[in-house]
XYZ file of C-alpha atoms in Angstrom:
317
model
C 62.601 98.565 219.550
C 64.907 99.723 216.693
C 67.782 97.421 215.770
C 71.178 98.204 217.271
C 73.397 100.502 215.207
C 76.243 98.559 213.670
C 78.004 101.530 212.094
C 78.344 105.126 213.181
C 79.114 107.589 210.413
C 82.164 109.632 211.450
C 81.561 113.341 211.824
C 83.767 116.191 210.686
C 84.425 118.860 213.341
C 83.200 121.855 211.340
C 83.831 124.323 214.163
C 87.474 123.362 214.671
C 88.124 123.247 210.923
C 86.284 126.425 209.906
C 89.447 128.143 208.621
C 91.211 125.293 206.872
C 92.227 126.227 203.308
C 93.504 123.690 200.773
C 95.486 124.777 197.732
C 94.526 122.366 195.000
C 94.943 121.831 191.283
C 95.159 118.584 189.335
C 98.288 119.795 187.524
C 101.741 120.375 188.970
C 103.887 123.450 188.433
C 101.095 125.985 188.948
C 102.566 127.727 192.036
C 100.614 125.752 194.658
C 103.585 125.340 196.975
C 104.794 128.889 196.327
C 101.400 130.275 197.293
C 100.992 127.964 200.293
C 104.339 128.848 201.836
C 104.308 132.562 201.034
C 100.688 133.168 202.056
C 101.378 131.329 205.313
C 104.484 133.432 205.932
C 102.700 136.707 205.193
C 99.778 135.804 207.454
C 102.158 134.838 210.253
C 104.140 138.048 209.885
C 100.912 140.059 210.198
C 100.049 138.397 213.509
C 97.932 135.390 212.558
C 98.755 132.063 214.168
C 99.210 129.774 211.153
C 99.629 126.034 210.662
C 101.060 125.023 207.279
C 100.453 121.390 206.358
C 102.638 119.964 203.587
C 100.576 117.096 202.168
C 102.814 116.632 199.129
C 105.217 113.641 198.970
C 107.708 115.962 197.255
C 107.915 118.011 200.468
C 108.914 121.244 198.717
C 107.651 123.444 201.551
C 110.945 122.489 203.233
C 112.870 124.212 200.452
C 110.754 127.367 200.618
C 111.211 127.662 204.376
C 114.809 126.497 204.455
C 114.594 123.385 206.647
C 115.451 120.707 204.052
C 117.738 117.995 205.533
C 117.610 119.560 208.997
C 116.569 117.804 212.198
C 113.014 119.148 211.919
C 112.467 117.625 208.472
C 110.963 114.189 209.074
C 109.986 113.912 205.376
C 106.321 113.448 206.244
C 106.712 110.596 208.737
C 104.527 112.078 211.506
C 101.839 113.115 209.042
C 101.875 109.714 207.348
C 101.483 107.938 210.700
C 98.639 110.251 211.669
C 96.805 109.496 208.439
C 97.560 105.773 208.444
C 97.300 104.848 212.131
C 95.665 107.790 213.895
C 98.830 108.989 215.665
C 98.633 112.562 217.013
C 100.047 115.312 214.839
C 103.067 117.106 216.289
C 103.725 120.323 214.342
C 107.184 121.821 214.158
C 106.831 125.005 216.188
C 107.885 128.469 215.067
C 109.582 127.695 211.779
C 108.873 131.396 211.476
C 107.335 133.498 214.284
C 103.631 132.510 214.471
C 104.133 129.828 211.799
C 104.078 126.123 212.658
C 104.591 123.432 210.022
C 103.660 119.794 209.542
C 106.385 118.626 207.127
C 105.638 116.560 204.053
C 107.835 114.233 202.063
C 108.410 110.703 200.822
C 106.696 108.959 203.764
C 103.339 110.239 202.504
C 103.407 107.621 199.760
C 102.813 105.107 202.584
C 99.808 107.117 203.721
C 98.328 107.050 200.229
C 98.543 103.262 200.151
C 97.142 102.925 203.681
C 94.171 105.202 202.988
C 93.430 103.475 199.690
C 93.305 100.143 201.521
C 91.167 101.588 204.310
C 88.714 103.024 201.786
C 87.639 99.512 200.775
C 86.353 98.812 204.309
C 85.704 102.280 205.741
C 85.418 104.816 202.920
C 84.129 107.623 205.137
C 86.874 107.082 207.687
C 89.498 107.178 204.926
C 88.127 110.444 203.596
C 88.122 111.977 207.080
C 91.610 110.824 208.076
C 93.166 114.285 207.776
C 90.140 116.029 209.290
C 90.328 113.675 212.269
C 94.052 114.349 212.687
C 93.748 118.140 212.387
C 90.636 118.691 214.527
C 92.384 118.384 217.952
C 94.955 121.081 217.096
C 93.248 123.321 214.515
C 91.693 125.452 217.241
C 95.156 126.696 218.215
C 95.424 128.549 214.904
C 93.746 131.404 213.070
C 94.427 129.774 209.702
C 95.377 126.260 208.612
C 96.775 125.990 205.081
C 97.243 122.695 203.224
C 99.530 122.277 200.214
C 98.025 119.398 198.207
C 99.852 117.064 195.804
C 98.810 117.467 192.148
C 98.311 113.826 191.136
C 97.215 111.981 194.263
C 93.413 111.604 194.362
C 93.484 109.926 197.780
C 95.380 112.726 199.534
C 93.486 115.430 197.630
C 90.195 113.945 198.820
C 91.436 113.792 202.418
C 92.463 117.457 202.187
C 89.112 118.512 200.741
C 87.259 116.629 203.477
C 89.266 118.533 206.092
C 88.783 121.967 204.529
C 86.317 124.799 204.596
C 87.843 126.446 201.526
C 89.563 125.431 198.291
C 91.987 127.943 196.772
C 93.000 127.109 193.202
C 96.261 128.417 191.704
C 96.573 128.142 187.933
C 98.705 129.453 185.104
C 97.143 131.118 182.087
C 97.791 128.288 179.602
C 95.040 125.880 178.659
C 96.883 122.849 180.027
C 97.116 124.382 183.493
C 93.465 125.401 183.417
C 92.505 121.822 182.566
C 93.918 120.837 185.935
C 91.050 122.704 187.510
C 88.720 119.907 186.431
C 89.955 118.077 189.538
C 88.234 120.698 191.675
C 84.711 119.624 190.740
C 85.701 116.011 191.325
C 87.063 116.777 194.789
C 83.942 118.760 195.732
C 81.693 115.910 194.651
C 83.829 113.261 196.342
C 83.474 114.741 199.839
C 79.910 116.057 199.902
C 78.887 113.086 202.026
C 81.312 114.094 204.805
C 81.849 117.830 204.261
C 78.875 119.786 202.987
C 80.519 123.039 204.201
C 83.312 122.914 201.605
C 83.321 125.875 199.232
C 85.513 127.428 196.543
C 87.355 130.504 197.792
C 88.590 131.423 194.337
C 91.121 130.943 191.539
C 94.466 132.774 191.499
C 96.312 133.372 188.239
C 100.040 132.706 188.711
C 103.170 132.911 186.586
C 101.594 135.744 184.617
C 103.614 137.813 182.132
C 103.726 141.459 183.164
C 102.511 142.703 179.770
C 100.284 139.800 178.724
C 96.975 141.679 179.027
C 95.149 139.748 176.322
C 96.394 136.416 177.676
C 95.184 137.343 181.144
C 91.770 138.341 179.794
C 91.423 135.094 177.845
C 92.434 133.050 180.888
C 89.948 134.852 183.139
C 87.136 134.318 180.657
C 88.014 130.637 180.335
C 88.014 130.151 184.110
C 84.711 131.948 184.556
C 83.150 129.812 181.818
C 84.487 126.636 183.421
C 82.809 127.532 186.706
C 79.412 128.422 185.275
C 79.644 131.627 183.281
C 78.376 134.961 184.605
C 77.240 133.453 187.910
C 80.912 132.723 188.610
C 82.190 136.153 187.576
C 83.840 136.729 190.971
C 85.577 133.347 191.099
C 88.911 134.725 189.831
C 90.973 136.803 192.256
C 91.632 140.370 191.147
C 95.224 139.999 192.328
C 97.609 137.686 190.510
C 101.254 136.639 190.751
C 103.581 137.596 187.923
C 106.337 135.419 186.515
C 109.933 135.914 187.644
C 112.326 133.039 187.123
C 115.137 134.946 188.849
C 113.118 135.441 192.011
C 111.950 131.823 191.992
C 115.508 130.544 191.785
C 116.793 132.952 194.435
C 114.227 132.073 197.095
C 114.751 128.318 196.679
C 118.532 128.694 196.815
C 118.357 130.751 199.998
C 115.449 128.929 201.666
C 113.533 132.168 202.192
C 110.115 133.509 201.288
C 109.685 136.178 198.643
C 108.996 139.042 201.052
C 112.046 137.974 203.066
C 114.169 138.079 199.918
C 112.781 141.511 199.127
C 113.808 142.725 202.589
C 117.363 141.581 201.817
C 117.327 143.364 198.448
C 115.969 146.589 199.915
C 118.603 146.629 202.646
C 121.453 145.914 200.245
C 124.054 148.343 198.863
C 123.205 150.857 196.146
C 124.521 150.201 192.647
C 126.865 153.163 192.796
C 128.372 151.907 196.050
C 129.234 148.662 194.266
C 130.699 150.524 191.274
C 132.854 152.665 193.564
C 134.127 149.597 195.350
C 132.520 150.712 198.601
C 130.392 147.551 198.857
C 129.994 144.103 197.347
C 127.032 143.234 195.170
C 124.567 140.807 196.668
C 124.523 137.365 195.107
C 121.201 136.124 193.701
C 119.153 139.085 194.914
C 116.977 140.052 191.930
C 115.144 143.362 191.977
C 112.043 141.565 190.651
C 111.512 140.262 194.207
C 109.828 143.568 195.042
C 107.140 143.103 192.384
C 106.496 139.454 193.198
C 106.356 140.230 196.935
C 103.749 142.916 196.244
C 101.715 140.453 194.152
C 101.736 137.846 196.902
C 100.753 140.427 199.498
C 97.823 141.467 197.311
C 96.643 137.851 196.998
C 96.999 137.376 200.759
C 94.944 140.472 201.525
C 92.243 139.476 199.046
C 92.102 135.971 200.522
C 91.531 137.362 204.009
C 88.914 139.788 202.689
C 87.005 136.995 200.955
C 87.026 134.795 204.051
C 85.995 137.670 206.315
C 83.138 138.637 203.991
C 81.873 135.053 203.808
C 82.033 134.644 207.585
C 80.190 137.943 208.117
C 77.429 136.925 205.689
C 77.152 133.499 207.313
C 76.857 135.040 210.782
C 74.180 137.468 209.581
C 72.174 134.640 208.047
C 72.244 132.472 211.166
């Protein structure tokens, strides 16, 4: 008779979590939160049911979606309790039509400490804390998107363990690209609990409109970092250009870029303002149109990549 089992390795629910996407880079300021919130909003507007999970103690998703300091902003308390004690997740419903949100914020620092302590006794359980919390509700959604903190290995690992895909935003400078070294570490750290995890791609962000040579150098550097010619398709064709004016305007208003663009497009013409027939809109830069188009292109390419991978996987099974 075999000896009794004293430990059961926790299992990740791969079916429930098959469309969980984590945005991850080891460096801050590379448009992770901007991409997470805007891609979620665009998907929701196109009819997908989306859950956006703010895993960052800074909680900046609240600023992008305009719920900072409102009653729905618990600053990450529910998420921290789910990670630390196994409490059920309770998303905030319909922050936008079809878009639910699990807020982040300062309480997540408690979760980091709790998971670090748990890892000494139950390392697999600590890694799977977010996967365990998301699995009961992930099936309600077509996409689950996680905005990861840049410098928190514990929360990054929990996100990677819960995900099917990693999406990596980066700027073109060498310092930002160095942050991608965290990706290999996260992949290696969760192979024991999540062998399905894969890289969806790298998105260049904050790109100068006319910086063709810089873009080419950055693409070549990224491809080389991920294995040379075999990784030629790792970089998204679509990228997000730099616009400080648009970035400031969306944060001030608490809107997404395509929402800001709608406001700009519906605003008065310049000659109506000159004639005194209308008032100029405050903080409504015309660059919003270009940035909104960039984000839409990234969103469409993301869906195409996922759909292609799922089709190939189904054909192979």
